CSV table of C-alpha atoms in Angstrom, one decimal:
chain,number,residue,atom,x,y,z
A,25,MET,CA,-18.1,-2.8,-8.6
A,26,SER,CA,-21.7,-2.7,-7.4
A,27,THR,CA,-21.1,-2.7,-3.6
A,28,ASP,CA,-19.1,-0.6,-1.2
A,29,LEU,CA,-16.4,-1.9,1.2
A,30,LEU,CA,-19.0,-3.2,3.6
A,31,ASN,CA,-20.7,-5.1,0.8
A,32,ARG,CA,-23.7,-2.8,0.6
A,33,PRO,CA,-25.2,-2.0,-2.8
A,34,LEU,CA,-24.1,1.3,-4.2
A,35,ARG,CA,-26.6,4.1,-4.6
A,36,THR,CA,-26.9,6.0,-7.9
A,37,GLU,CA,-25.1,9.0,-6.4
A,38,GLU,CA,-22.2,6.8,-5.1
A,39,GLU,CA,-21.8,5.2,-8.6
A,40,ALA,CA,-21.6,8.7,-10.0
A,41,ILE,CA,-18.9,9.7,-7.5
A,42,LEU,CA,-16.9,6.7,-8.4
A,43,ALA,CA,-17.3,7.4,-12.1
A,44,ILE,CA,-15.9,10.9,-11.5
A,45,TYR,CA,-13.0,9.5,-9.5
A,46,ASP,CA,-12.2,6.9,-12.2
A,47,SER,CA,-12.4,9.5,-14.9
A,48,LEU,CA,-10.0,11.8,-13.1
A,49,ARG,CA,-7.5,9.0,-12.6
A,50,GLU,CA,-7.8,8.0,-16.3
A,51,VAL,CA,-7.1,11.6,-17.5
A,52,LEU,CA,-4.2,11.9,-15.1
A,53,ALA,CA,-2.6,8.8,-16.5
A,54,THR,CA,-2.1,10.7,-19.8
A,55,GLU,CA,0.6,13.3,-20.5
A,56,LEU,CA,-0.9,16.7,-19.6
A,57,PRO,CA,0.4,20.3,-19.4
A,58,PRO,CA,1.8,20.9,-15.9
A,59,CYS,CA,-1.0,23.4,-15.0
A,60,ALA,CA,-3.7,20.8,-16.0
A,61,ALA,CA,-2.0,18.0,-14.2
A,62,SER,CA,-1.6,20.0,-11.0
A,63,ASN,CA,-5.2,21.2,-10.9
A,64,LEU,CA,-6.6,17.7,-11.7
A,65,ARG,CA,-4.5,16.1,-9.0
A,66,ALA,CA,-6.0,18.6,-6.5
A,67,ALA,CA,-9.5,17.8,-7.8
A,68,LEU,CA,-8.7,14.1,-7.5
A,69,ALA,CA,-7.6,14.5,-3.9
A,70,ALA,CA,-10.9,16.1,-2.9
A,71,VAL,CA,-12.9,13.4,-4.6
A,72,ALA,CA,-10.6,10.7,-3.1
A,73,VAL,CA,-11.5,11.9,0.4
A,74,THR,CA,-15.2,11.5,-0.5
A,75,VAL,CA,-14.7,8.1,-1.9
A,76,THR,CA,-12.8,6.9,1.2
A,77,ASP,CA,-15.2,8.6,3.6
A,78,LEU,CA,-18.1,6.8,2.0
A,79,GLY,CA,-16.3,3.5,2.0
A,80,LEU,CA,-16.5,3.1,-1.7
A,81,ARG,CA,-12.9,2.2,-2.3
A,82,TYR,CA,-9.7,2.3,-0.2
A,83,GLU,CA,-6.6,3.4,-2.1
A,84,HIS,CA,-3.5,5.4,-1.3
A,85,LEU,CA,-3.0,7.7,-4.2
A,86,LEU,CA,0.6,8.5,-3.2
A,87,ASP,CA,1.4,4.8,-3.4
A,88,GLU,CA,0.2,4.8,-7.0
A,89,ASP,CA,2.1,7.9,-8.1
A,90,VAL,CA,-1.0,10.0,-8.5
């Protein structure tokens, strides 16, 4: 994805934020110790707010069992 939800080109910083978001989701899709899963879900929640506020992606994490 090279554009945001308003079809504007992504800046380098926005691409980096999306990479962090996608990496956290990928790790959370694996089996983790409870303490790691809990803390990474908290981190993902904070990053997800940023992703949504910037209009980079619109997803409901609860709908996806994250």
